[in-house]
Coordinates of C-alpha atoms in Angstrom, one line a residue:
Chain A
X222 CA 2.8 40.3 32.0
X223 CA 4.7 42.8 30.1
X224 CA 8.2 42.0 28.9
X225 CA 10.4 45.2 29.4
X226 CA 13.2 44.3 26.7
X227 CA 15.5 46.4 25.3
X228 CA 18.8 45.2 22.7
X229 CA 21.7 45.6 21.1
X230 CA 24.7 44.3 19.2
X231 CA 26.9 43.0 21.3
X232 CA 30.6 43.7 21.2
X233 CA 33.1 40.6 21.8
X234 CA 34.2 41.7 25.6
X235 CA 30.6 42.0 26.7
X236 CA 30.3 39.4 29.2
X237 CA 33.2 40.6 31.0
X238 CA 31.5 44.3 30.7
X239 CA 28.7 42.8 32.4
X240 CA 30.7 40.7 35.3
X241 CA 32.6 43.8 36.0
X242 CA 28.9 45.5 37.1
X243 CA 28.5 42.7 39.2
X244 CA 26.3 40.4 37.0
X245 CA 26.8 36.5 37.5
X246 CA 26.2 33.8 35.3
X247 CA 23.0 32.0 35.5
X248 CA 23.4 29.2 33.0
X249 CA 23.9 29.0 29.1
X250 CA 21.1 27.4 27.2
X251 CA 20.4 26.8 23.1
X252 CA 17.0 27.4 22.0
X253 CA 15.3 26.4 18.8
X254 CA 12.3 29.1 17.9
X255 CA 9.9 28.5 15.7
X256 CA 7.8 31.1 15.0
X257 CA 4.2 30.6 13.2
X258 CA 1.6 32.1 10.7
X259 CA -1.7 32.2 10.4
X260 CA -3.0 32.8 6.9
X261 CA -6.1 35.1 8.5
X262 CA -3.8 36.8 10.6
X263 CA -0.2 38.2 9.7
X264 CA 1.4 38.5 12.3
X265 CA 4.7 40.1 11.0
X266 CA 2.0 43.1 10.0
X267 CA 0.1 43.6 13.0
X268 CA 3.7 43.3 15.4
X269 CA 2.7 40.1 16.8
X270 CA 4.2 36.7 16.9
X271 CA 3.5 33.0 18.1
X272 CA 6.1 31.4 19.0
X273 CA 7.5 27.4 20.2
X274 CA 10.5 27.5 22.3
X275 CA 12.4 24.3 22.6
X276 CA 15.5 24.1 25.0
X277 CA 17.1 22.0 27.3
X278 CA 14.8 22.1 30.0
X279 CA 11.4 21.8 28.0
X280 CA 9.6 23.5 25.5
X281 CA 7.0 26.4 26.1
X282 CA 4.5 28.1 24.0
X283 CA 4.4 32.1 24.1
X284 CA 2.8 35.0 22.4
X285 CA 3.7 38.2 22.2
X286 CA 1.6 41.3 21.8
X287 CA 2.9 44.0 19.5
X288 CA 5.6 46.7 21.0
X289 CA 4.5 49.4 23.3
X290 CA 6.6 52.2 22.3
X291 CA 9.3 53.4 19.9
X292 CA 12.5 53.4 22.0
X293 CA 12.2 49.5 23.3
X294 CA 10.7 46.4 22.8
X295 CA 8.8 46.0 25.7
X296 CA 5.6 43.8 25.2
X297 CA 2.7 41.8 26.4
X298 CA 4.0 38.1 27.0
X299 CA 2.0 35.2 27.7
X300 CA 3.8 32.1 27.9
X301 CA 2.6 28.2 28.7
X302 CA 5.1 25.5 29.7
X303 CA 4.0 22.2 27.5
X304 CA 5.1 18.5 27.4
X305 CA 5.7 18.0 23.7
X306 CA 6.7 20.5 21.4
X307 CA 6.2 18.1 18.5
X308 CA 2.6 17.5 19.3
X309 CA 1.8 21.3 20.2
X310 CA 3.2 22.0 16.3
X311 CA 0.7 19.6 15.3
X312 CA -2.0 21.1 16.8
X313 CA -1.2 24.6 15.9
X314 CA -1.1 23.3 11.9
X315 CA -4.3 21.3 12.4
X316 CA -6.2 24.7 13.2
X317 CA -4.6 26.6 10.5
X318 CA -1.0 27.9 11.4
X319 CA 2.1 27.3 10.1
X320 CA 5.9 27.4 10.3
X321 CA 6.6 30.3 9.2
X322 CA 10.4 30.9 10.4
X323 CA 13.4 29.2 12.8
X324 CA 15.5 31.1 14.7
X325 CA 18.8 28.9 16.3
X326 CA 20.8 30.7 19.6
X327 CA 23.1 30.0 22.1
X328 CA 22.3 31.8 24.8
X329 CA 24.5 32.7 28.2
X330 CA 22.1 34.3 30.8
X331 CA 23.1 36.5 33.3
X332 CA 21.2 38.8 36.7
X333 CA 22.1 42.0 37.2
X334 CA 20.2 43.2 40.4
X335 CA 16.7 42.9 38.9
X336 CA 17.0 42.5 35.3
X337 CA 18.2 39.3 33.6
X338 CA 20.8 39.8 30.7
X339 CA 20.8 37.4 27.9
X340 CA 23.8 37.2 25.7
X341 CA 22.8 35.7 22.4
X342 CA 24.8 34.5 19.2
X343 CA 22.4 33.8 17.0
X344 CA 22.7 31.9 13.9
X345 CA 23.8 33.7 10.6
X346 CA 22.8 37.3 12.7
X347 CA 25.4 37.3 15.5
X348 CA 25.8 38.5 18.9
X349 CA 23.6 40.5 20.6
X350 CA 22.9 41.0 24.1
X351 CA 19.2 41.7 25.9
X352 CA 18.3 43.0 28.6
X353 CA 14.9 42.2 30.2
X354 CA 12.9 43.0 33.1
X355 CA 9.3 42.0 33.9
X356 CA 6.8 44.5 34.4
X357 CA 3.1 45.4 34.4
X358 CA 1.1 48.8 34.6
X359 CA 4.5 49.9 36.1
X360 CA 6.3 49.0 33.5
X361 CA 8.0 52.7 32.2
X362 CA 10.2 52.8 35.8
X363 CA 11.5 49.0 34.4
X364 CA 12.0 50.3 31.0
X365 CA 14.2 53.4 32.5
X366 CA 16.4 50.9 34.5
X367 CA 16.7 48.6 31.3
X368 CA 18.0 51.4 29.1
X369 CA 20.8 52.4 32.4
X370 CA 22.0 48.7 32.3
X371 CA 22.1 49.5 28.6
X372 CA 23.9 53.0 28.8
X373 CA 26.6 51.3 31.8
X374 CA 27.2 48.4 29.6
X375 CA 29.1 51.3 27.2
X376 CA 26.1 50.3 24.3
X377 CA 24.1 53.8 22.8
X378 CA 21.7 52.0 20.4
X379 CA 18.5 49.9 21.1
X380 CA 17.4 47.9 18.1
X381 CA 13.7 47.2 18.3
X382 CA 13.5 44.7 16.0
X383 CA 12.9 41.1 17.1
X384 CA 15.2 38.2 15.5
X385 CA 12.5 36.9 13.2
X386 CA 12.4 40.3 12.1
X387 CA 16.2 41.1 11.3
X388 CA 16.2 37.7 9.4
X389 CA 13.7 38.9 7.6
X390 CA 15.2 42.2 6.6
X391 CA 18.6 40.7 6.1
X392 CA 17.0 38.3 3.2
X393 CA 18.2 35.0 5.5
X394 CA 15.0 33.9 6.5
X395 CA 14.7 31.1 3.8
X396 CA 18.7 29.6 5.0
X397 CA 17.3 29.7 8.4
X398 CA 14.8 27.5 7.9
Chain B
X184 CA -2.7 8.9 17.2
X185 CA -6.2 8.2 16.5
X186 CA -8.5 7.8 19.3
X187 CA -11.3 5.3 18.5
X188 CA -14.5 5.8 20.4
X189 CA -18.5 4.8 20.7
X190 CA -20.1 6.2 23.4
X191 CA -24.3 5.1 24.6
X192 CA -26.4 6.3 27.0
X193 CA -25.7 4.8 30.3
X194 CA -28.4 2.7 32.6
X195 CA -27.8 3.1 36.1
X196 CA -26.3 0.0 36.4
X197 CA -24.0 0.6 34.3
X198 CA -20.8 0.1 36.6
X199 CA -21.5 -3.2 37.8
X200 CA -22.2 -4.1 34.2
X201 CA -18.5 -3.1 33.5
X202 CA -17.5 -5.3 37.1
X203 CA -19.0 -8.0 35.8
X204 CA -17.1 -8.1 32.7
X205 CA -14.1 -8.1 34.6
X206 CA -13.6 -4.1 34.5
X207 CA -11.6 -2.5 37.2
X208 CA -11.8 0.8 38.4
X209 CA -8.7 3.3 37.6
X210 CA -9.8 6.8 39.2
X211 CA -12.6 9.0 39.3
X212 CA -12.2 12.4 37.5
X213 CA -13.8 16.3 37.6
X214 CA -13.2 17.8 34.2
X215 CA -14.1 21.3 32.9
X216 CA -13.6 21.2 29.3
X217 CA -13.7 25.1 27.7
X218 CA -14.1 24.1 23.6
X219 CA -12.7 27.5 21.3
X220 CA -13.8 28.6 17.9
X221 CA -12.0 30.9 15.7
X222 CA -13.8 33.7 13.6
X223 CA -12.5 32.0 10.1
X224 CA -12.8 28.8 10.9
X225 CA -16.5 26.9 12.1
X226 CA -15.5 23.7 14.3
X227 CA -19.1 22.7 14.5
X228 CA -19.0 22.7 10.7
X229 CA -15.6 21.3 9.8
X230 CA -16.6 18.8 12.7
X231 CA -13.1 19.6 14.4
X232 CA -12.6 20.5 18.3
X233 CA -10.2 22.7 20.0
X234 CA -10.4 22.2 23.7
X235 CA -8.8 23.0 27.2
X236 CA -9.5 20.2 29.6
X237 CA -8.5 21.0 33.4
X238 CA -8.6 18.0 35.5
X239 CA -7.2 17.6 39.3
X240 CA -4.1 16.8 37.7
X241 CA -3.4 19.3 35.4
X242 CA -4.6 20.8 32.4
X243 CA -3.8 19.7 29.0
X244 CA -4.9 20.9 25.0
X245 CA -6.8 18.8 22.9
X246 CA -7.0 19.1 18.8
X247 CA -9.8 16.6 17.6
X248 CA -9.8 16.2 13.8
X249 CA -13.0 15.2 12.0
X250 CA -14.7 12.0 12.5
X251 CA -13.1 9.0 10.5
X252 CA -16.3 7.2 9.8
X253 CA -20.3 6.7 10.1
X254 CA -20.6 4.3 12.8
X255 CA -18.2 5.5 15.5
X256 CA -16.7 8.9 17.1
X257 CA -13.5 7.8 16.0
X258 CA -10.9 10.7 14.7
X259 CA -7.6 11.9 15.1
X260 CA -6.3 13.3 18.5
X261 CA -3.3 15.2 19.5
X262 CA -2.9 16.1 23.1
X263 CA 0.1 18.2 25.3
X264 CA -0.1 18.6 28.5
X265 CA 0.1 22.8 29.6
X266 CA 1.4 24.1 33.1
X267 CA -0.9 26.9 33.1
X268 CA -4.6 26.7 31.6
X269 CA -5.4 30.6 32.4
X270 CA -2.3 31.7 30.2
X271 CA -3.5 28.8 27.3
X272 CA -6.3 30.4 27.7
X273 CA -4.8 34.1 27.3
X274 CA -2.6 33.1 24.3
X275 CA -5.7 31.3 22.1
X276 CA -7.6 34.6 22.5
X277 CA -4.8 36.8 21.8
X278 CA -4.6 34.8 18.3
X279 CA -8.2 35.1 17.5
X280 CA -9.9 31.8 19.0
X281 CA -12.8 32.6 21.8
X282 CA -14.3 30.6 24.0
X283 CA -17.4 28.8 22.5
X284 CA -18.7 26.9 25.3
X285 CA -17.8 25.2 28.3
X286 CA -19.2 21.0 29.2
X287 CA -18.5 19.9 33.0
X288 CA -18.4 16.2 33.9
X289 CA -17.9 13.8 36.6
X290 CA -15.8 10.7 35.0
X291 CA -15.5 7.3 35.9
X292 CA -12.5 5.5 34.1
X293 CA -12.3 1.6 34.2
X294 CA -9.6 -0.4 32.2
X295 CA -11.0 -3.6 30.1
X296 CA -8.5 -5.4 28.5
X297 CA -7.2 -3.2 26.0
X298 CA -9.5 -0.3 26.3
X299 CA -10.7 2.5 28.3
X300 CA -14.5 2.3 29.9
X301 CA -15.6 6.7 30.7
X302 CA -18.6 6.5 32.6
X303 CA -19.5 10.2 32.2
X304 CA -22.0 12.3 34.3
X305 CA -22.4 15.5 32.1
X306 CA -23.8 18.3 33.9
X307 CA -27.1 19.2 31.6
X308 CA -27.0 16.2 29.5
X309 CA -27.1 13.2 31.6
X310 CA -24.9 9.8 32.1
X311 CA -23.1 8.5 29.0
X312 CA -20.7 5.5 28.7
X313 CA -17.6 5.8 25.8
X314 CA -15.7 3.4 25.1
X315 CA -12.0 4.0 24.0
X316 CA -9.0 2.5 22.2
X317 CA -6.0 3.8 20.8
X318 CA -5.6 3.1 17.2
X319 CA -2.7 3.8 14.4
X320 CA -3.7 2.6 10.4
X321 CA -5.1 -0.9 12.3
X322 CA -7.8 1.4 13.9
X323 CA -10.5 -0.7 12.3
X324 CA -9.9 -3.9 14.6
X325 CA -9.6 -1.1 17.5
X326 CA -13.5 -0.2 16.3
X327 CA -14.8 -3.9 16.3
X328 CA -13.5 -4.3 19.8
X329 CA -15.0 -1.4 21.3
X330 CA -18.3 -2.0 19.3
X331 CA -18.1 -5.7 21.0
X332 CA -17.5 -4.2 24.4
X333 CA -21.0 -1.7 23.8
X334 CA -22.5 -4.7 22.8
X335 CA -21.7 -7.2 25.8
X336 CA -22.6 -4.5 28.1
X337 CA -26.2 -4.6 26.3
X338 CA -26.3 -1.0 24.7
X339 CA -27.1 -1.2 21.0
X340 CA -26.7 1.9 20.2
X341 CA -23.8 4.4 19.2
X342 CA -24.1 8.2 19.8
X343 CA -21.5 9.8 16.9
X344 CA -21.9 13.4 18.4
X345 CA -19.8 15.0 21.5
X346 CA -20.8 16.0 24.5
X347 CA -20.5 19.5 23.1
X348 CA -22.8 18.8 19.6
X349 CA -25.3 17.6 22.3
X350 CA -25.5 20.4 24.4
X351 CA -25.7 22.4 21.4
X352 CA -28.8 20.5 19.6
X353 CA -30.6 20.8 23.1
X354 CA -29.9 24.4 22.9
X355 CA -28.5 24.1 26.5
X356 CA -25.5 25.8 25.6
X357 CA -25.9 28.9 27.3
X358 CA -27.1 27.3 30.0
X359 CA -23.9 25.5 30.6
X360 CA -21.7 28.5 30.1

């Protein structure tokens, strides 16, 4: 599946930007990310990443491919629902990966028509707000309506990096961990 | 956890052996276990596993660390269970693990006091018994029992290597793919 994703920084009224275009509230959630290494393979170089999610409902294990073009970033996304996060971390540094990052949010999830909106403050980054669609060979039509939600929310930029990545540049990776 | 295992080859009578000594019959089980290697890492040399089994009631991923002694199959185990094998799957091949070969069994589990009787039909390689207890630092006294149990069911011997070693020293590996 690919991930049709575009962001931005979010300004403080932007959930009531988004009820106002008729989005409604699907549930607010706090994830934990950890995002992993491998020494073989770095995936900070070749725009991939591995990542364990761990929220209220379960934890899940999801890779992404790297970003499909320069305005968005829309990627491949595989992603596995799994029992026992602790045990999957385990495994992952039993065949040679390791922690290589956390990344704390709240996040407050909206629908708007077909997209889902994710409102995120993110620990010692922020808020930021997401807009994601799901897409696959069809994908550039999702990525036009992704960018309109964008545009009607009143936001111009879209930041492609992921949050691993603006830790990373901002020199907070280490605190985060 | 570590998972403490001897495994024989199995007479045909082995199953009312196991009755007699007062074994009772839990389920009977399809498996299709799909074993991974990874380009920088040999499993068959560092004597580790990385597998996907997908049984009728789910699918789950095994790490198996090296064997803990000469007598036994006994090693470390960490298991999660995973919603979706196929996307598993996906995501191990996406960060550099392939598919090194695939073993298919008919299981037969029966409880015996503290362990775990597998009375295996493995497609290629025949009918095998292992016997299995879970053991922490005490894993030892787990070993003697399970050694005891081979024993009362009149095997003598101990087969160290997996199903997948097997297939592997009978060159029926590609067979079974």
């Amino acid at each position: 599946m690919i991930e049709v994703e575009v962001k931005a920084r979010s300004p403080p009224d932007i959930e009531s930007r988004i009820i106002e275009l008729g989005g409604e509230l699907l549930g607010v959630e706090t994830h934990l990310d950890l995002y992993f290494s491998h020494p073989f393979r770095d995936f900070a170089r070749t725009d991939e990443a591995l990542r364990i999610r761990i929220k209220e409902e379960g934890a899940r294990l999801t890779y992404k491919g790297p970003k499909l073009d320069i305005e968005t970033k829309s990627r491949q996304e595989l992603t596995v629902r799994v029992d026992d996060a602790e045990a999957l971390e385990s495994i992952l540094e039993s065949v040679g990966f390791s922690r290589a990052a956390v990344v704390k949010k709240r996040r407050s999830k909206y629908s708007l028509g077909e997209a889902t909106l994710a409102v995120d403050e993110v620990e010692s980054l922020g808020a930021f707000i997401e807009v994601e669609l799901s897409g696959d060979e069809d994908w550039q039509a999702q990525k036009r309506v992704a960018l309109e939600i964008l545009s009607m929310l009143g936001l111009a930029e879209s930041i492609r990096e992921s949050y691993l990545e603006l830790l990373n540049d901002s020199g907070l990776l280490n605190d985060s961990e």
